[in-house]
Amino acid sequence: MSNVSFRDSLLDVRIVDVARQWLYTLWLFTKSDVVTFVLPNTVFGIFGALSGLLTQPATIHPSFYQIFSRLPHVIAFNWLNLFVFDVANQRLPAAIIEDSLNKPWRPLPIKRITPTQAETLLLLTKPVVLLTAYGLGVDPESALLIALTCMYNDLGGEDRDYWMRKGVIASAYAVYVTGSLTIAAGNQSIISSDGFEWIAVVSTIILTTIHVQDLKDQAGDQRRGRRTVPLIIGDAVARWTILVPLAFWAVLGPYYWRMGASGFLLFEGVAALVAVRLLRWRDAGADRKSRKLWAWWRATYYTLPLLKSLNF
């Protein structure tokens, strides 16, 4: 092999290695939110479109194949907008301090990327996300999500007041599931009044239970001076302020969709598992697992319209 060929091969290896390292860095920004965020929102969109109960046909109802063929698009919409939020959030000095305690593997605490590089990455990513959203037909949703991201991170919405924080998060979730359902249904359908009513229900679930994610982060939140529910009213009481709404929503969902006894048992059963975990295991590691179980409960909850359409 000539020296030129060897140098070219070595250069190719270095390019691949740099690309792999950067892709891994991008993944680390969203690693902790994929299961708890992207998955439930995607389930809402795909299963909601399949049910036919949340949309009304503009032409004809899309087929099973058409809806599932849009699965990568729904995932891309959620992940790209989540990525913008996570970079915007994690680049802040207070967030770096918090993550050094709660999530030390994130890109900024372990110095895989500098705050300046994160700012540049954010500036480059936003136009890409908006152009992608335009191609998917959800550019208003992505523009609104970027505005909510600015409110949460740059205007102090996450630290100023915990009700403001919860309100911004619940509003963002409403936009995410709206975008997910719009993409999954395609231009053959539009979201119906029943669909928007169900979106309001699931957004209120977020408003009343989202502080489950604060249980695992109390050390870092206390260090940065963030006012979260567990730090304001105490860990023990905070857990009950999650469990009571959870039990209520577990009953309301099956009742809303006029499900049979099997529907009530399924959703109350999963909610009971979350309750047992929150009350029985209270360290940070256990609370991370409880948050994931809460996310899985939400994902199953979002299947209610489809189960209703199947006469479950």
C-alpha atoms as a PDB file:
ATOM      1  CA  MET A   1       0.000   0.000   0.000  1.00  0.00           C
ATOM      2  CA  SER A   2       1.377   3.410  -0.937  1.00  0.00           C
ATOM      3  CA  ASN A   3       1.887   6.164   1.617  1.00  0.00           C
ATOM      4  CA  VAL A   4      -0.888   8.184  -0.042  1.00  0.00           C
ATOM      5  CA  SER A   5      -3.352   5.325   0.207  1.00  0.00           C
ATOM      6  CA  PHE A   6      -2.384   4.715   3.820  1.00  0.00           C
ATOM      7  CA  ARG A   7      -2.904   8.392   4.687  1.00  0.00           C
ATOM      8  CA  ASP A   8      -6.266   8.390   2.914  1.00  0.00           C
ATOM      9  CA  SER A   9      -7.359   5.283   4.828  1.00  0.00           C
ATOM     10  CA  LEU A  10      -6.220   6.808   8.103  1.00  0.00           C
ATOM     11  CA  LEU A  11      -8.108  10.006   7.303  1.00  0.00           C
ATOM     12  CA  ASP A  12     -11.286   8.014   6.570  1.00  0.00           C
ATOM     13  CA  VAL A  13     -10.964   6.228   9.904  1.00  0.00           C
ATOM     14  CA  ARG A  14     -10.540   9.548  11.727  1.00  0.00           C
ATOM     15  CA  ILE A  15     -13.559  11.076   9.991  1.00  0.00           C
ATOM     16  CA  VAL A  16     -15.713   8.079  10.920  1.00  0.00           C
ATOM     17  CA  ASP A  17     -14.450   8.211  14.505  1.00  0.00           C
ATOM     18  CA  VAL A  18     -15.156  11.946  14.830  1.00  0.00           C
ATOM     19  CA  ALA A  19     -18.644  11.451  13.357  1.00  0.00           C
ATOM     20  CA  ARG A  20     -19.312   8.573  15.751  1.00  0.00           C
ATOM     21  CA  GLN A  21     -18.165  10.649  18.739  1.00  0.00           C
ATOM     22  CA  TRP A  22     -20.386  13.563  17.741  1.00  0.00           C
ATOM     23  CA  LEU A  23     -23.413  11.336  17.177  1.00  0.00           C
ATOM     24  CA  TYR A  24     -22.872   9.823  20.628  1.00  0.00           C
ATOM     25  CA  THR A  25     -22.640  13.320  22.111  1.00  0.00           C
ATOM     26  CA  LEU A  26     -25.942  14.272  20.468  1.00  0.00           C
ATOM     27  CA  TRP A  27     -27.526  11.100  21.854  1.00  0.00           C
ATOM     28  CA  LEU A  28     -26.315  11.884  25.385  1.00  0.00           C
ATOM     29  CA  PHE A  29     -28.252  15.158  25.361  1.00  0.00           C
ATOM     30  CA  THR A  30     -31.551  13.259  25.015  1.00  0.00           C
ATOM     31  CA  LYS A  31     -30.644   9.880  26.519  1.00  0.00           C
ATOM     32  CA  SER A  32     -32.670  10.274  29.723  1.00  0.00           C
ATOM     33  CA  ASP A  33     -35.794  11.508  27.916  1.00  0.00           C
ATOM     34  CA  VAL A  34     -36.282   9.065  25.033  1.00  0.00           C
ATOM     35  CA  VAL A  35     -38.236   6.418  26.969  1.00  0.00           C
ATOM     36  CA  THR A  36     -40.117   8.912  29.142  1.00  0.00           C
ATOM     37  CA  PHE A  37     -40.845  11.460  26.420  1.00  0.00           C
ATOM     38  CA  VAL A  38     -40.414  10.369  22.802  1.00  0.00           C
ATOM     39  CA  LEU A  39     -42.009   6.946  23.327  1.00  0.00           C
ATOM     40  CA  PRO A  40     -45.311   8.072  24.955  1.00  0.00           C
ATOM     41  CA  ASN A  41     -45.781  10.949  22.507  1.00  0.00           C
ATOM     42  CA  THR A  42     -45.201   8.623  19.563  1.00  0.00           C
ATOM     43  CA  VAL A  43     -47.699   6.120  20.979  1.00  0.00           C
ATOM     44  CA  PHE A  44     -50.246   8.933  21.317  1.00  0.00           C
ATOM     45  CA  GLY A  45     -49.865   9.919  17.683  1.00  0.00           C
ATOM     46  CA  ILE A  46     -49.805   6.479  16.060  1.00  0.00           C
ATOM     47  CA  PHE A  47     -52.418   4.772  18.208  1.00  0.00           C
ATOM     48  CA  GLY A  48     -54.653   7.854  18.210  1.00  0.00           C
ATOM     49  CA  ALA A  49     -54.595   7.976  14.406  1.00  0.00           C
ATOM     50  CA  LEU A  50     -55.272   4.234  14.169  1.00  0.00           C
ATOM     51  CA  SER A  51     -58.321   4.554  16.421  1.00  0.00           C
ATOM     52  CA  GLY A  52     -60.066   6.996  14.108  1.00  0.00           C
ATOM     53  CA  LEU A  53     -61.733   8.545  17.184  1.00  0.00           C
ATOM     54  CA  LEU A  54     -59.479  11.613  17.492  1.00  0.00           C
ATOM     55  CA  THR A  55     -59.574  12.738  13.877  1.00  0.00           C
ATOM     56  CA  GLN A  56     -62.095  13.336  11.169  1.00  0.00           C
ATOM     57  CA  PRO A  57     -61.322  12.529   7.544  1.00  0.00           C
ATOM     58  CA  ALA A  58     -60.644  15.414   5.187  1.00  0.00           C
ATOM     59  CA  THR A  59     -60.876  12.934   2.311  1.00  0.00           C
ATOM     60  CA  ILE A  60     -60.760   9.286   3.423  1.00  0.00           C
ATOM     61  CA  HIS A  61     -59.502   7.739   6.650  1.00  0.00           C
ATOM     62  CA  PRO A  62     -55.831   6.722   6.279  1.00  0.00           C
ATOM     63  CA  SER A  63     -55.081   3.005   6.167  1.00  0.00           C
ATOM     64  CA  PHE A  64     -53.148   1.012   8.763  1.00  0.00           C
ATOM     65  CA  TYR A  65     -50.132   0.915   6.421  1.00  0.00           C
ATOM     66  CA  GLN A  66     -50.239   4.669   5.755  1.00  0.00           C
ATOM     67  CA  ILE A  67     -50.305   5.489   9.459  1.00  0.00           C
ATOM     68  CA  PHE A  68     -47.480   3.094  10.398  1.00  0.00           C
ATOM     69  CA  SER A  69     -45.369   4.300   7.471  1.00  0.00           C
ATOM     70  CA  ARG A  70     -45.316   7.690   9.227  1.00  0.00           C
ATOM     71  CA  LEU A  71     -43.834   6.228  12.431  1.00  0.00           C
ATOM     72  CA  PRO A  72     -40.277   7.439  11.607  1.00  0.00           C
ATOM     73  CA  HIS A  73     -41.671  10.924  10.929  1.00  0.00           C
ATOM     74  CA  VAL A  74     -43.452  11.031  14.294  1.00  0.00           C
ATOM     75  CA  ILE A  75     -40.293   9.893  16.089  1.00  0.00           C
ATOM     76  CA  ALA A  76     -38.189  12.457  14.206  1.00  0.00           C
ATOM     77  CA  PHE A  77     -40.562  15.297  15.120  1.00  0.00           C
ATOM     78  CA  ASN A  78     -40.435  14.405  18.804  1.00  0.00           C
ATOM     79  CA  TRP A  79     -36.701  13.725  19.000  1.00  0.00           C
ATOM     80  CA  LEU A  80     -35.592  16.805  17.059  1.00  0.00           C
ATOM     81  CA  ASN A  81     -37.734  19.179  19.121  1.00  0.00           C
ATOM     82  CA  LEU A  82     -36.672  17.405  22.305  1.00  0.00           C
ATOM     83  CA  PHE A  83     -33.046  17.826  21.234  1.00  0.00           C
ATOM     84  CA  VAL A  84     -33.511  21.594  20.877  1.00  0.00           C
ATOM     85  CA  PHE A  85     -35.042  21.762  24.349  1.00  0.00           C
ATOM     86  CA  ASP A  86     -32.349  19.600  25.962  1.00  0.00           C
ATOM     87  CA  VAL A  87     -29.436  21.523  24.456  1.00  0.00           C
ATOM     88  CA  ALA A  88     -31.063  24.845  25.401  1.00  0.00           C
ATOM     89  CA  ASN A  89     -31.569  23.586  28.946  1.00  0.00           C
ATOM     90  CA  GLN A  90     -28.299  21.771  29.553  1.00  0.00           C
ATOM     91  CA  ARG A  91     -26.068  24.591  28.271  1.00  0.00           C
ATOM     92  CA  LEU A  92     -27.018  26.918  31.134  1.00  0.00           C
ATOM     93  CA  PRO A  93     -24.487  27.337  33.982  1.00  0.00           C
ATOM     94  CA  ALA A  94     -27.004  26.344  36.676  1.00  0.00           C
ATOM     95  CA  ALA A  95     -27.956  23.228  34.696  1.00  0.00           C
ATOM     96  CA  ILE A  96     -24.322  22.159  34.384  1.00  0.00           C
ATOM     97  CA  ILE A  97     -23.975  22.418  38.178  1.00  0.00           C
ATOM     98  CA  GLU A  98     -27.177  20.426  38.682  1.00  0.00           C
ATOM     99  CA  ASP A  99     -26.212  17.752  36.141  1.00  0.00           C
ATOM    100  CA  SER A 100     -22.814  17.297  37.774  1.00  0.00           C
ATOM    101  CA  LEU A 101     -24.784  15.788  40.681  1.00  0.00           C
ATOM    102  CA  ASN A 102     -27.894  14.284  39.058  1.00  0.00           C
ATOM    103  CA  LYS A 103     -26.660  13.275  35.580  1.00  0.00           C
ATOM    104  CA  PRO A 104     -22.846  13.491  35.482  1.00  0.00           C
ATOM    105  CA  TRP A 105     -22.720  11.517  32.203  1.00  0.00           C
ATOM    106  CA  ARG A 106     -24.292  14.337  30.192  1.00  0.00           C
ATOM    107  CA  PRO A 107     -22.094  16.041  27.545  1.00  0.00           C
ATOM    108  CA  LEU A 108     -21.372  19.288  29.401  1.00  0.00           C
ATOM    109  CA  PRO A 109     -20.499  17.922  32.875  1.00  0.00           C
ATOM    110  CA  ILE A 110     -18.074  15.388  31.352  1.00  0.00           C
ATOM    111  CA  LYS A 111     -16.711  18.087  28.998  1.00  0.00           C
ATOM    112  CA  ARG A 112     -17.452  16.304  25.728  1.00  0.00           C
ATOM    113  CA  ILE A 113     -18.655  19.720  24.550  1.00  0.00           C
ATOM    114  CA  THR A 114     -18.227  23.276  25.835  1.00  0.00           C
ATOM    115  CA  PRO A 115     -21.080  25.706  26.574  1.00  0.00           C
ATOM    116  CA  THR A 116     -19.982  27.822  23.584  1.00  0.00           C
ATOM    117  CA  GLN A 117     -20.096  24.794  21.296  1.00  0.00           C
ATOM    118  CA  ALA A 118     -23.540  23.924  22.689  1.00  0.00           C
ATOM    119  CA  GLU A 119     -24.744  27.454  21.854  1.00  0.00           C
ATOM    120  CA  THR A 120     -23.450  27.083  18.296  1.00  0.00           C
ATOM    121  CA  LEU A 121     -25.069  23.654  18.001  1.00  0.00           C
ATOM    122  CA  LEU A 122     -28.373  25.121  19.164  1.00  0.00           C
ATOM    123  CA  LEU A 123     -28.199  27.950  16.616  1.00  0.00           C
ATOM    124  CA  LEU A 124     -27.487  25.483  13.804  1.00  0.00           C
ATOM    125  CA  THR A 125     -30.154  23.006  14.890  1.00  0.00           C
ATOM    126  CA  LYS A 126     -33.171  25.320  15.143  1.00  0.00           C
ATOM    127  CA  PRO A 127     -33.409  26.075  11.391  1.00  0.00           C
ATOM    128  CA  VAL A 128     -32.987  22.366  10.609  1.00  0.00           C
ATOM    129  CA  VAL A 129     -35.812  21.481  12.995  1.00  0.00           C
ATOM    130  CA  LEU A 130     -38.111  24.159  11.577  1.00  0.00           C
ATOM    131  CA  LEU A 131     -37.409  23.095   7.984  1.00  0.00           C
ATOM    132  CA  THR A 132     -38.024  19.456   8.889  1.00  0.00           C
ATOM    133  CA  ALA A 133     -41.258  20.404  10.634  1.00  0.00           C
ATOM    134  CA  TYR A 134     -42.331  22.376   7.572  1.00  0.00           C
ATOM    135  CA  GLY A 135     -41.804  19.283   5.438  1.00  0.00           C
ATOM    136  CA  LEU A 136     -43.893  17.245   7.875  1.00  0.00           C
ATOM    137  CA  GLY A 137     -46.672  19.833   7.988  1.00  0.00           C
ATOM    138  CA  VAL A 138     -46.172  20.744  11.656  1.00  0.00           C
ATOM    139  CA  ASP A 139     -44.071  23.919  11.445  1.00  0.00           C
ATOM    140  CA  PRO A 140     -46.516  25.910  13.665  1.00  0.00           C
ATOM    141  CA  GLU A 141     -46.121  23.261  16.376  1.00  0.00           C
ATOM    142  CA  SER A 142     -42.316  23.349  16.202  1.00  0.00           C
ATOM    143  CA  ALA A 143     -42.261  27.162  16.232  1.00  0.00           C
ATOM    144  CA  LEU A 144     -44.465  27.158  19.336  1.00  0.00           C
ATOM    145  CA  LEU A 145     -42.235  24.541  20.993  1.00  0.00           C
ATOM    146  CA  ILE A 146     -39.162  26.713  20.374  1.00  0.00           C
ATOM    147  CA  ALA A 147     -41.002  29.655  21.965  1.00  0.00           C
ATOM    148  CA  LEU A 148     -41.938  27.524  25.004  1.00  0.00           C
ATOM    149  CA  THR A 149     -38.327  26.312  25.213  1.00  0.00           C
ATOM    150  CA  CYS A 150     -37.199  29.946  25.376  1.00  0.00           C
ATOM    151  CA  MET A 151     -39.764  30.688  28.104  1.00  0.00           C
ATOM    152  CA  TYR A 152     -38.644  27.690  30.138  1.00  0.00           C
ATOM    153  CA  ASN A 153     -34.894  28.115  29.825  1.00  0.00           C
ATOM    154  CA  ASP A 154     -33.891  31.640  28.839  1.00  0.00           C
ATOM    155  CA  LEU A 155     -36.705  33.545  30.566  1.00  0.00           C
ATOM    156  CA  GLY A 156     -36.443  31.603  33.821  1.00  0.00           C
ATOM    157  CA  GLY A 157     -39.673  29.641  33.624  1.00  0.00           C
ATOM    158  CA  GLU A 158     -38.085  26.554  35.150  1.00  0.00           C
ATOM    159  CA  ASP A 159     -36.856  28.318  38.305  1.00  0.00           C
ATOM    160  CA  ARG A 160     -39.200  31.247  38.931  1.00  0.00           C
ATOM    161  CA  ASP A 161     -42.306  29.409  40.144  1.00  0.00           C
ATOM    162  CA  TYR A 162     -43.108  25.700  40.189  1.00  0.00           C
ATOM    163  CA  TRP A 163     -46.645  26.242  38.883  1.00  0.00           C
ATOM    164  CA  MET A 164     -45.251  28.262  35.993  1.00  0.00           C
ATOM    165  CA  ARG A 165     -42.753  25.495  35.336  1.00  0.00           C
ATOM    166  CA  LYS A 166     -45.456  22.822  35.369  1.00  0.00           C
ATOM    167  CA  GLY A 167     -47.684  24.977  33.167  1.00  0.00           C
ATOM    168  CA  VAL A 168     -45.019  25.468  30.509  1.00  0.00           C
ATOM    169  CA  ILE A 169     -44.215  21.742  30.507  1.00  0.00           C
ATOM    170  CA  ALA A 170     -47.886  20.737  30.244  1.00  0.00           C
ATOM    171  CA  SER A 171     -48.387  23.208  27.391  1.00  0.00           C
ATOM    172  CA  ALA A 172     -45.366  21.787  25.587  1.00  0.00           C
ATOM    173  CA  TYR A 173     -46.698  18.253  25.968  1.00  0.00           C
ATOM    174  CA  ALA A 174     -49.991  19.367  24.435  1.00  0.00           C
ATOM    175  CA  VAL A 175     -48.117  20.710  21.411  1.00  0.00           C
ATOM    176  CA  TYR A 176     -45.983  17.563  21.122  1.00  0.00           C
ATOM    177  CA  VAL A 177     -48.958  15.182  21.076  1.00  0.00           C
ATOM    178  CA  THR A 178     -50.860  17.485  18.715  1.00  0.00           C
ATOM    179  CA  GLY A 179     -47.933  17.404  16.306  1.00  0.00           C
ATOM    180  CA  SER A 180     -47.561  13.638  16.696  1.00  0.00           C
ATOM    181  CA  LEU A 181     -51.236  13.021  15.911  1.00  0.00           C
ATOM    182  CA  THR A 182     -51.187  15.464  12.981  1.00  0.00           C
ATOM    183  CA  ILE A 183     -48.210  13.709  11.382  1.00  0.00           C
ATOM    184  CA  ALA A 184     -49.588  10.201  11.989  1.00  0.00           C
ATOM    185  CA  ALA A 185     -53.010  11.047  10.538  1.00  0.00           C
ATOM    186  CA  GLY A 186     -51.501  12.773   7.503  1.00  0.00           C
ATOM    187  CA  ASN A 187     -53.235  15.266   5.250  1.00  0.00           C
ATOM    188  CA  GLN A 188     -56.158  12.865   4.822  1.00  0.00           C
ATOM    189  CA  SER A 189     -57.489  13.733   8.295  1.00  0.00           C
ATOM    190  CA  ILE A 190     -57.684  16.628  10.739  1.00  0.00           C
ATOM    191  CA  ILE A 191     -57.909  16.542  14.514  1.00  0.00           C
ATOM    192  CA  SER A 192     -61.533  16.525  15.671  1.00  0.00           C
ATOM    193  CA  SER A 193     -63.089  18.298  18.654  1.00  0.00           C
ATOM    194  CA  ASP A 194     -62.951  14.966  20.514  1.00  0.00           C
ATOM    195  CA  GLY A 195     -59.253  14.796  19.686  1.00  0.00           C
ATOM    196  CA  PHE A 196     -58.554  18.226  21.158  1.00  0.00           C
ATOM    197  CA  GLU A 197     -60.627  17.332  24.220  1.00  0.00           C
ATOM    198  CA  TRP A 198     -58.512  14.204  24.758  1.00  0.00           C
ATOM    199  CA  ILE A 199     -55.334  16.260  24.278  1.00  0.00           C
ATOM    200  CA  ALA A 200     -56.584  18.579  27.040  1.00  0.00           C
ATOM    201  CA  VAL A 201     -57.119  15.573  29.316  1.00  0.00           C
ATOM    202  CA  VAL A 202     -53.642  14.108  28.816  1.00  0.00           C
ATOM    203  CA  SER A 203     -52.039  17.555  29.186  1.00  0.00           C
ATOM    204  CA  THR A 204     -53.784  17.969  32.537  1.00  0.00           C
ATOM    205  CA  ILE A 205     -52.362  14.594  33.574  1.00  0.00           C
ATOM    206  CA  ILE A 206     -48.913  16.057  32.903  1.00  0.00           C
ATOM    207  CA  LEU A 207     -49.753  19.222  34.851  1.00  0.00           C
ATOM    208  CA  THR A 208     -50.813  17.245  37.928  1.00  0.00           C
ATOM    209  CA  THR A 209     -48.170  14.473  37.947  1.00  0.00           C
ATOM    210  CA  ILE A 210     -45.069  15.825  36.166  1.00  0.00           C
ATOM    211  CA  HIS A 211     -43.285  16.473  39.460  1.00  0.00           C
ATOM    212  CA  VAL A 212     -42.647  12.720  39.638  1.00  0.00           C
ATOM    213  CA  GLN A 213     -39.493  13.585  37.702  1.00  0.00           C
ATOM    214  CA  ASP A 214     -38.345  15.967  40.449  1.00  0.00           C
ATOM    215  CA  LEU A 215     -38.095  13.206  43.070  1.00  0.00           C
ATOM    216  CA  LYS A 216     -34.867  11.812  41.611  1.00  0.00           C
ATOM    217  CA  ASP A 217     -33.244  15.252  41.152  1.00  0.00           C
ATOM    218  CA  GLN A 218     -33.609  16.737  44.619  1.00  0.00           C
ATOM    219  CA  ALA A 219     -29.880  16.965  45.347  1.00  0.00           C
ATOM    220  CA  GLY A 220     -29.093  18.902  42.181  1.00  0.00           C
ATOM    221  CA  ASP A 221     -32.259  21.030  42.393  1.00  0.00           C
ATOM    222  CA  GLN A 222     -31.425  22.050  45.944  1.00  0.00           C
ATOM    223  CA  ARG A 223     -27.890  22.980  44.940  1.00  0.00           C
ATOM    224  CA  ARG A 224     -29.075  25.262  42.101  1.00  0.00           C
ATOM    225  CA  GLY A 225     -31.850  26.777  44.227  1.00  0.00           C
ATOM    226  CA  ARG A 226     -34.738  25.498  42.114  1.00  0.00           C
ATOM    227  CA  ARG A 227     -38.153  25.466  43.806  1.00  0.00           C
ATOM    228  CA  THR A 228     -39.656  22.057  43.063  1.00  0.00           C
ATOM    229  CA  VAL A 229     -42.595  20.362  44.762  1.00  0.00           C
ATOM    230  CA  PRO A 230     -40.522  17.840  46.812  1.00  0.00           C
ATOM    231  CA  LEU A 231     -38.255  20.623  48.099  1.00  0.00           C
ATOM    232  CA  ILE A 232     -41.157  22.944  48.964  1.00  0.00           C
ATOM    233  CA  ILE A 233     -43.590  20.571  50.691  1.00  0.00           C
ATOM    234  CA  GLY A 234     -41.280  17.680  51.524  1.00  0.00           C
ATOM    235  CA  ASP A 235     -40.517  14.350  49.878  1.00  0.00           C
ATOM    236  CA  ALA A 236     -43.199  12.283  51.630  1.00  0.00           C
ATOM    237  CA  VAL A 237     -46.091  14.678  50.952  1.00  0.00           C
ATOM    238  CA  ALA A 238     -44.929  15.229  47.372  1.00  0.00           C
ATOM    239  CA  ARG A 239     -45.279  11.520  46.665  1.00  0.00           C
ATOM    240  CA  TRP A 240     -48.919  11.571  47.729  1.00  0.00           C
ATOM    241  CA  THR A 241     -49.577  14.617  45.537  1.00  0.00           C
ATOM    242  CA  ILE A 242     -48.576  12.366  42.631  1.00  0.00           C
ATOM    243  CA  LEU A 243     -50.424   9.230  43.727  1.00  0.00           C
ATOM    244  CA  VAL A 244     -53.824  10.853  44.323  1.00  0.00           C
ATOM    245  CA  PRO A 245     -54.066  12.441  40.848  1.00  0.00           C
ATOM    246  CA  LEU A 246     -52.668   9.244  39.325  1.00  0.00           C
ATOM    247  CA  ALA A 247     -55.465   7.185  40.882  1.00  0.00           C
ATOM    248  CA  PHE A 248     -58.030   9.727  39.690  1.00  0.00           C
ATOM    249  CA  TRP A 249     -56.775   9.705  36.086  1.00  0.00           C
ATOM    250  CA  ALA A 250     -56.543   5.906  36.070  1.00  0.00           C
ATOM    251  CA  VAL A 251     -60.298   5.813  36.721  1.00  0.00           C
ATOM    252  CA  LEU A 252     -61.286   8.784  34.583  1.00  0.00           C
ATOM    253  CA  GLY A 253     -59.629   7.540  31.371  1.00  0.00           C
ATOM    254  CA  PRO A 254     -61.532   4.235  31.113  1.00  0.00           C
ATOM    255  CA  TYR A 255     -64.721   6.019  32.221  1.00  0.00           C
ATOM    256  CA  TYR A 256     -64.231   8.753  29.595  1.00  0.00           C
ATOM    257  CA  TRP A 257     -63.996   6.129  26.857  1.00  0.00           C
ATOM    258  CA  ARG A 258     -66.770   3.966  28.363  1.00  0.00           C
ATOM    259  CA  MET A 259     -64.484   0.972  28.795  1.00  0.00           C
ATOM    260  CA  GLY A 260     -65.504  -2.308  30.381  1.00  0.00           C
ATOM    261  CA  ALA A 261     -64.188  -3.808  33.610  1.00  0.00           C
ATOM    262  CA  SER A 262     -61.045  -5.079  31.878  1.00  0.00           C
ATOM    263  CA  GLY A 263     -60.111  -1.514  30.922  1.00  0.00           C
ATOM    264  CA  PHE A 264     -60.455  -0.297  34.489  1.00  0.00           C
ATOM    265  CA  LEU A 265     -58.406  -3.205  35.842  1.00  0.00           C
ATOM    266  CA  LEU A 266     -55.605  -2.660  33.323  1.00  0.00           C
ATOM    267  CA  PHE A 267     -55.050   1.028  33.977  1.00  0.00           C
ATOM    268  CA  GLU A 268     -55.658   0.885  37.720  1.00  0.00           C
ATOM    269  CA  GLY A 269     -53.219  -2.034  37.868  1.00  0.00           C
ATOM    270  CA  VAL A 270     -50.387  -0.150  36.189  1.00  0.00           C
ATOM    271  CA  ALA A 271     -51.111   2.932  38.307  1.00  0.00           C
ATOM    272  CA  ALA A 272     -50.949   0.735  41.427  1.00  0.00           C
ATOM    273  CA  LEU A 273     -47.476  -0.453  40.401  1.00  0.00           C
ATOM    274  CA  VAL A 274     -46.310   3.155  40.151  1.00  0.00           C
ATOM    275  CA  ALA A 275     -47.845   3.889  43.564  1.00  0.00           C
ATOM    276  CA  VAL A 276     -46.156   0.931  45.251  1.00  0.00           C
ATOM    277  CA  ARG A 277     -42.774   1.900  43.824  1.00  0.00           C
ATOM    278  CA  LEU A 278     -43.091   5.536  44.876  1.00  0.00           C
ATOM    279  CA  LEU A 279     -44.053   4.634  48.439  1.00  0.00           C
ATOM    280  CA  ARG A 280     -41.816   1.606  48.960  1.00  0.00           C
ATOM    281  CA  TRP A 281     -38.529   2.647  47.283  1.00  0.00           C
ATOM    282  CA  ARG A 282     -37.411   6.239  47.823  1.00  0.00           C
ATOM    283  CA  ASP A 283     -33.756   6.601  46.803  1.00  0.00           C
ATOM    284  CA  ALA A 284     -32.689   8.470  43.657  1.00  0.00           C
ATOM    285  CA  GLY A 285     -32.028   5.284  41.679  1.00  0.00           C
ATOM    286  CA  ALA A 286     -35.462   3.881  42.520  1.00  0.00           C
ATOM    287  CA  ASP A 287     -37.104   7.194  41.661  1.00  0.00           C
ATOM    288  CA  ARG A 288     -35.518   7.071  38.199  1.00  0.00           C
ATOM    289  CA  LYS A 289     -37.130   3.680  37.639  1.00  0.00           C
ATOM    290  CA  SER A 290     -40.445   4.962  39.005  1.00  0.00           C
ATOM    291  CA  ARG A 291     -40.321   7.835  36.516  1.00  0.00           C
ATOM    292  CA  LYS A 292     -39.862   5.349  33.686  1.00  0.00           C
ATOM    293  CA  LEU A 293     -42.780   3.262  34.957  1.00  0.00           C
ATOM    294  CA  TRP A 294     -44.889   6.439  35.095  1.00  0.00           C
ATOM    295  CA  ALA A 295     -43.946   7.056  31.451  1.00  0.00           C
ATOM    296  CA  TRP A 296     -44.951   3.500  30.528  1.00  0.00           C
ATOM    297  CA  TRP A 297     -48.273   4.051  32.314  1.00  0.00           C
ATOM    298  CA  ARG A 298     -48.819   7.152  30.193  1.00  0.00           C
ATOM    299  CA  ALA A 299     -47.950   5.205  27.039  1.00  0.00           C
ATOM    300  CA  THR A 300     -50.557   2.553  27.895  1.00  0.00           C
ATOM    301  CA  TYR A 301     -53.034   5.317  28.776  1.00  0.00           C
ATOM    302  CA  TYR A 302     -52.600   6.794  25.311  1.00  0.00           C
ATOM    303  CA  THR A 303     -53.818   3.522  23.793  1.00  0.00           C
ATOM    304  CA  LEU A 304     -57.310   4.057  25.262  1.00  0.00           C
ATOM    305  CA  PRO A 305     -58.871   5.453  22.057  1.00  0.00           C
ATOM    306  CA  LEU A 306     -57.601   2.490  20.031  1.00  0.00           C
ATOM    307  CA  LEU A 307     -58.775  -0.016  22.647  1.00  0.00           C
ATOM    308  CA  LYS A 308     -62.188   1.653  22.583  1.00  0.00           C
ATOM    309  CA  SER A 309     -62.337   1.393  18.803  1.00  0.00           C
ATOM    310  CA  LEU A 310     -61.556  -2.321  19.149  1.00  0.00           C
ATOM    311  CA  ASN A 311     -64.356  -2.738  21.742  1.00  0.00           C
ATOM    312  CA  PHE A 312     -61.889  -3.753  24.435  1.00  0.00           C
END
